[in-house]
XYZ file of C-alpha atoms in Angstrom:
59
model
C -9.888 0.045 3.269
C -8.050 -2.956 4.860
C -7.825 -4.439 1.809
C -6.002 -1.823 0.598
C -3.679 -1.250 3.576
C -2.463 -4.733 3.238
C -1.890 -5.038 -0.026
C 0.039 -1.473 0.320
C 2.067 -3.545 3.293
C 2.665 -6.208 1.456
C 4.190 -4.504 -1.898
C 6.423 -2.844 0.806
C 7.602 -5.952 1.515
C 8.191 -7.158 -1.777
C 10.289 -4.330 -2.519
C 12.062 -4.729 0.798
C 12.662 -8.893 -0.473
C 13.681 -7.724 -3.803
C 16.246 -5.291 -2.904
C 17.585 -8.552 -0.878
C 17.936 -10.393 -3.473
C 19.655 -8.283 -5.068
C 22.030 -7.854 -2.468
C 22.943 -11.433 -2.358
C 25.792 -13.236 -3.970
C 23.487 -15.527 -5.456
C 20.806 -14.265 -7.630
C 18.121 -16.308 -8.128
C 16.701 -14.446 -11.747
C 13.351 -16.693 -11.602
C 12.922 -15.790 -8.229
C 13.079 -12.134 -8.935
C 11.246 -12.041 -12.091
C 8.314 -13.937 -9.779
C 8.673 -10.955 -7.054
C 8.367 -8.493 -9.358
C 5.433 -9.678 -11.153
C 3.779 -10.152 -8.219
C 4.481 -6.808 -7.030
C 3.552 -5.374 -10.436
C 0.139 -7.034 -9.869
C -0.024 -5.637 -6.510
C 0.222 -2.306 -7.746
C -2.730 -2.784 -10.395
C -4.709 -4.343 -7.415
C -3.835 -1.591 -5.361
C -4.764 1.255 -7.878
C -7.941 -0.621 -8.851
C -8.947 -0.343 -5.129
C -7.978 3.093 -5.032
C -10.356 4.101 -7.926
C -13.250 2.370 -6.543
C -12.846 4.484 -4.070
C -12.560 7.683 -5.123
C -15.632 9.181 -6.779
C -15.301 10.697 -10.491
C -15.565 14.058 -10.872
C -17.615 14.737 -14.160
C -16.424 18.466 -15.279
């Protein structure tokens, strides 16, 4: 459950760092593309965690 809160923390902040950079006068593109594949992984990591830990249902 940690886990899960920090990873949740930390895609927060990558969001918060890539609306920054986007905001600036000088866009670094590689550093952007490299924020927003890490935050892309984040979210797999994050939903991966998620279904570990909720049980399936079998209907």
């Amino acid at each position: 459950m940690r886990r899960l809160t920090a990873l949740r923390v930390e895609h927060r902040d990558l969001d918060d760092s890539i609306t920054a950079l986007l905001a600036s006068p000088h866009l670094d593109q590689l550093q952007l593309a490299r924020l927003k594949r890490r935050k892309l992984k984040l979210k797999d990591e994050i939903a991966l965690l998620e279904d570990q830990l909720i049980p399936d249902i079998i209907a």
